[in-house]
Every structure is written in C-alpha cells, then in structure tokens.
Amino acid sequence: MHLKLRKIGNSRGIIIPASVLDTLGIGNDLEMSVSNDSIILKASNNIREGWFESYQPEDDAEPLANLRELTSEQEDWEW
C-alpha cells in the first residue's frame, strides 16, 4: 500500500485506512518503533486493562476491603 506523508503542524502524518485499523484491532492508541530503516506501528497494549480482575485480597498485606472509608478534607474546612 502506497501512502503519502501529509503536513500536520510542524510534523508529518499518514492516514491509515479504517479497514486496516479494524483488521489489526487498533483503536486510538498506537506504539511506534524504528527497526532496520522501518517504522513499526502496532496496537498499544493497555498495561492496566483487567488489572483489578486479578486482584486477590487474601494475598495483600492490607486488603482494599479493610481500608477505612476516605473522607473529604473539606469537611473540616470553615468557610
């Protein structure tokens, strides 16, 4: 596929066809790297995705369930 660089402010960019994005499962975030004179774009791995589903409170020194309820500092303010 042949693409042309377009001027975007002080940078340059390309338009990636929606069909290519859909095929690769790419949303709004990409990771870019350079290797052997090539630019590599790939879907960004969201490192926090699903983090809480794997939380095991019994393995935690202070499980979230045992934390006291947080209160707002504004409750102590005098207006």
XYZ file of C-alpha atoms in Angstrom:
79
model
C 0.000 0.000 0.000
C 1.425 3.360 -1.022
C 0.727 6.315 1.301
C 1.717 9.969 1.135
C 3.002 11.976 4.077
C 0.833 14.965 4.935
C 1.918 18.098 6.762
C 0.335 18.340 10.223
C 1.625 21.435 12.004
C 5.416 21.046 12.283
C 5.128 17.269 11.844
C 4.126 14.862 9.091
C 1.489 12.144 9.231
C -0.334 9.489 7.262
C -3.962 8.431 7.020
C -4.382 4.762 7.893
C -7.485 3.307 6.226
C -10.251 2.223 8.625
C -10.260 -1.264 7.124
C -6.596 -1.723 8.126
C -7.268 -0.447 11.654
C -10.247 -2.790 12.005
C -8.295 -5.775 10.703
C -5.492 -5.165 13.211
C -7.812 -4.269 16.093
C -6.224 -0.854 16.543
C -8.159 1.786 18.480
C -6.885 5.276 19.302
C -3.520 4.332 20.802
C -0.504 3.040 18.907
C 3.039 2.124 19.762
C 5.705 3.209 17.292
C 9.226 1.888 16.972
C 12.006 2.048 14.395
C 13.859 -1.066 13.282
C 16.131 -1.681 10.284
C 15.138 1.546 8.499
C 11.430 0.758 9.011
C 8.714 2.377 11.091
C 6.666 -0.200 13.003
C 3.186 0.690 14.272
C 1.219 -1.697 16.456
C -1.762 -1.634 18.773
C -0.876 -0.255 22.168
C -1.126 -2.766 24.997
C -3.094 -1.185 27.796
C -0.980 -2.356 30.740
C -3.769 -1.563 33.223
C -6.507 -3.391 31.355
C -8.021 -6.049 33.588
C -5.683 -5.293 36.497
C -8.381 -5.351 39.153
C -9.967 -8.600 37.961
C -6.811 -10.432 39.022
C -6.647 -8.746 42.465
C -6.526 -11.328 45.259
C -7.283 -9.629 48.614
C -6.062 -12.635 50.593
C -2.577 -12.147 49.079
C -2.440 -8.455 50.023
C -0.919 -7.262 53.291
C -3.717 -4.664 53.587
C -6.705 -5.771 51.508
C -8.760 -2.996 49.995
C -11.808 -4.276 51.862
C -10.150 -3.435 55.196
C -9.233 0.170 54.370
C -11.119 2.818 56.282
C -13.525 4.941 54.281
C -11.828 8.050 52.972
C -13.375 11.368 53.916
C -13.030 14.687 52.243
C -10.714 17.267 53.771
C -13.392 19.840 53.011
C -15.483 18.520 55.905
C -13.004 20.150 58.299
C -12.887 23.488 56.491
C -14.522 26.589 57.831
C -15.899 28.872 55.144
